[in-house]
Coordinates of C-alpha atoms in Angstrom, one line a residue:
X428 CA 83.0 -34.9 -66.2
X429 CA 85.5 -35.6 -64.3
X430 CA 84.8 -36.0 -61.1
X431 CA 87.9 -36.7 -59.3
X432 CA 88.8 -34.5 -56.9
X433 CA 92.5 -33.8 -55.7
X434 CA 93.3 -31.4 -52.0
X435 CA 95.7 -29.0 -52.4
X436 CA 99.6 -29.1 -52.7
X437 CA 100.8 -30.4 -49.0
X438 CA 97.7 -31.4 -47.5
X439 CA 98.3 -32.5 -43.8
X440 CA 96.5 -33.4 -41.0
X441 CA 97.8 -31.6 -37.9
X442 CA 95.4 -33.5 -35.7
X443 CA 91.5 -35.0 -36.9
X444 CA 90.2 -30.8 -37.0
X445 CA 92.6 -28.9 -38.1
X446 CA 95.0 -29.3 -41.8
X447 CA 97.6 -27.2 -43.2
X448 CA 98.2 -27.0 -46.8
X449 CA 100.0 -25.0 -49.9
X450 CA 97.6 -22.7 -52.2
X451 CA 94.4 -24.6 -52.8
X452 CA 94.6 -23.1 -56.2
X453 CA 96.1 -19.8 -58.3
X454 CA 93.5 -21.1 -61.9
X455 CA 89.6 -20.4 -61.1
X456 CA 89.2 -24.1 -62.2
X457 CA 91.7 -25.8 -60.0
X458 CA 90.6 -23.9 -57.0
X459 CA 86.9 -25.1 -57.7
X460 CA 87.8 -28.5 -57.8
X461 CA 89.9 -28.1 -54.9
X462 CA 87.4 -26.3 -52.9
X463 CA 84.8 -29.4 -53.4
X464 CA 87.3 -31.7 -52.2
X465 CA 88.4 -29.9 -49.3
X466 CA 84.4 -29.4 -48.7
X467 CA 84.1 -33.6 -48.9
X468 CA 87.4 -33.4 -46.8
X469 CA 84.5 -31.8 -44.1
X470 CA 87.0 -28.3 -44.4
X471 CA 84.3 -25.9 -42.8
X472 CA 86.3 -23.1 -42.6
X473 CA 89.9 -21.6 -44.2
X474 CA 92.3 -19.6 -42.6
X475 CA 94.5 -17.9 -46.0
X476 CA 97.9 -16.4 -45.1
X477 CA 98.1 -16.0 -48.7
X478 CA 95.7 -14.3 -50.8
X479 CA 92.7 -16.6 -51.8
X480 CA 89.6 -16.2 -54.3
X481 CA 86.9 -15.0 -51.4
X482 CA 83.9 -15.2 -54.0
X483 CA 85.1 -19.2 -54.9
X484 CA 85.8 -19.7 -51.3
X485 CA 82.0 -18.3 -50.2
X486 CA 80.4 -19.9 -53.5
X487 CA 82.1 -23.3 -52.0
X488 CA 79.9 -23.1 -49.1
X489 CA 82.9 -22.4 -47.1
X490 CA 83.8 -20.1 -44.0
X491 CA 86.8 -18.0 -45.1
X492 CA 89.7 -16.3 -42.7
X493 CA 92.1 -13.5 -44.4
X494 CA 95.2 -12.8 -42.4
X495 CA 98.2 -11.1 -44.8
X496 CA 101.5 -12.7 -43.9
X497 CA 104.1 -11.8 -46.2
X498 CA 105.7 -14.8 -47.8
X499 CA 109.1 -16.0 -44.9
X500 CA 107.8 -14.0 -42.7
X501 CA 105.4 -13.4 -39.0
X502 CA 101.7 -12.6 -38.5
X503 CA 100.9 -9.5 -36.9
X504 CA 100.3 -10.6 -33.4
X505 CA 96.9 -9.0 -32.7
X506 CA 95.8 -10.1 -36.2
X507 CA 97.2 -13.9 -35.7
X508 CA 94.8 -13.9 -31.8
X509 CA 92.1 -12.7 -34.1
X510 CA 92.3 -15.6 -36.1
X511 CA 92.9 -18.2 -33.6
X512 CA 89.9 -16.8 -31.9
X513 CA 88.1 -17.6 -35.1
X514 CA 89.4 -20.9 -35.6
X515 CA 88.8 -22.1 -31.7
X516 CA 85.1 -20.7 -32.7
X517 CA 84.4 -23.0 -35.8
X518 CA 86.0 -25.8 -33.8
X519 CA 84.0 -25.2 -30.7
X520 CA 81.0 -25.7 -33.6
X521 CA 82.5 -28.6 -35.2
X522 CA 84.0 -27.7 -37.7
X523 CA 87.2 -28.9 -39.3
X524 CA 90.1 -26.0 -40.1
X525 CA 92.2 -25.6 -43.1
X526 CA 95.6 -23.3 -42.7
X527 CA 96.9 -22.7 -46.0
X528 CA 99.7 -20.0 -47.6
X529 CA 101.6 -20.5 -50.4
X530 CA 103.5 -24.0 -50.0
X531 CA 102.2 -24.8 -46.4
X532 CA 105.6 -24.4 -45.1
X533 CA 106.7 -21.4 -43.4
X534 CA 103.3 -19.2 -42.3
X535 CA 101.4 -22.3 -42.0
X536 CA 103.7 -24.1 -40.0
X537 CA 103.9 -20.7 -37.3
X538 CA 100.0 -20.4 -37.4
X539 CA 99.7 -23.8 -36.1
X540 CA 102.4 -24.4 -33.9
X541 CA 100.9 -21.4 -32.3
X542 CA 97.6 -22.6 -32.8
X543 CA 99.0 -25.6 -30.2
X544 CA 100.9 -23.2 -28.0
X545 CA 97.5 -22.1 -27.2
X546 CA 96.5 -25.2 -26.6
X547 CA 99.1 -25.2 -23.8
X548 CA 101.7 -27.1 -25.6
X549 CA 105.5 -25.9 -24.8
X550 CA 106.8 -23.5 -28.0
X551 CA 109.4 -26.2 -29.0
X552 CA 107.0 -29.5 -28.7
X553 CA 104.8 -27.3 -30.8
X554 CA 107.7 -26.4 -33.4
X555 CA 108.7 -30.1 -33.2
X556 CA 104.7 -31.5 -33.5
X557 CA 104.0 -29.3 -36.3
X558 CA 107.5 -30.5 -38.8
X559 CA 106.9 -34.2 -37.5
X560 CA 103.8 -33.9 -39.7
X561 CA 105.2 -31.2 -41.9
X562 CA 108.9 -31.6 -42.7
X563 CA 110.3 -28.6 -43.2
X564 CA 107.9 -26.4 -42.3
X565 CA 108.7 -22.7 -39.4
X566 CA 110.9 -22.3 -42.1
X567 CA 113.0 -19.1 -40.4
X568 CA 114.6 -18.2 -37.5
X569 CA 112.1 -14.9 -37.0
X570 CA 109.6 -17.9 -37.1
X571 CA 110.4 -19.9 -34.6
X572 CA 111.1 -16.9 -32.4
X573 CA 107.9 -15.7 -32.8
X574 CA 106.0 -19.3 -31.7
X575 CA 108.3 -18.7 -28.7
X576 CA 107.2 -15.3 -28.1
X577 CA 103.7 -16.1 -28.9
X578 CA 103.9 -18.4 -25.9
X579 CA 105.3 -15.5 -23.6
X580 CA 102.5 -13.7 -24.6
X581 CA 100.1 -16.4 -23.8
X582 CA 101.4 -17.2 -20.1
X583 CA 98.0 -18.6 -19.0
X584 CA 97.7 -20.8 -21.9
X585 CA 101.1 -22.6 -21.4
X586 CA 101.3 -24.7 -18.3
X587 CA 102.5 -27.6 -19.6
X588 CA 106.7 -28.7 -19.6
X589 CA 108.5 -29.9 -22.3
X590 CA 108.4 -33.6 -22.4

């Protein structure tokens, strides 16, 4: 049996507890191997912005939250708020989180930038920080504008000035 474990395509750590990536695996055998590698990496919850086999994730002992976001699109603001709340709860339990979409650029980058904005990072800084970790992230003008609008939606959380 091959014991080699591989992480999903375009896997990157935003910080020590939150990671982003492309899809963990479309084929069942690849998905099982990738989920095992993610578990070894310490991932406790996956946020899926593209379809993922929920049973396979549960069988791997990893929590899961699905948020339907069209490719190159932006999430529904209330659904994003609920997903970010789930991420905060998981982080408070000491879990590591993976956020993924198809390739790990647009939808993943948008989600991660909004997560940073919710932590008090200015939107332009959040976009820059995500792009430093994943060049090419946050692919469309609509996604950039969504991150900026997210900061306006969460005014109490955004106190830090750009710097």
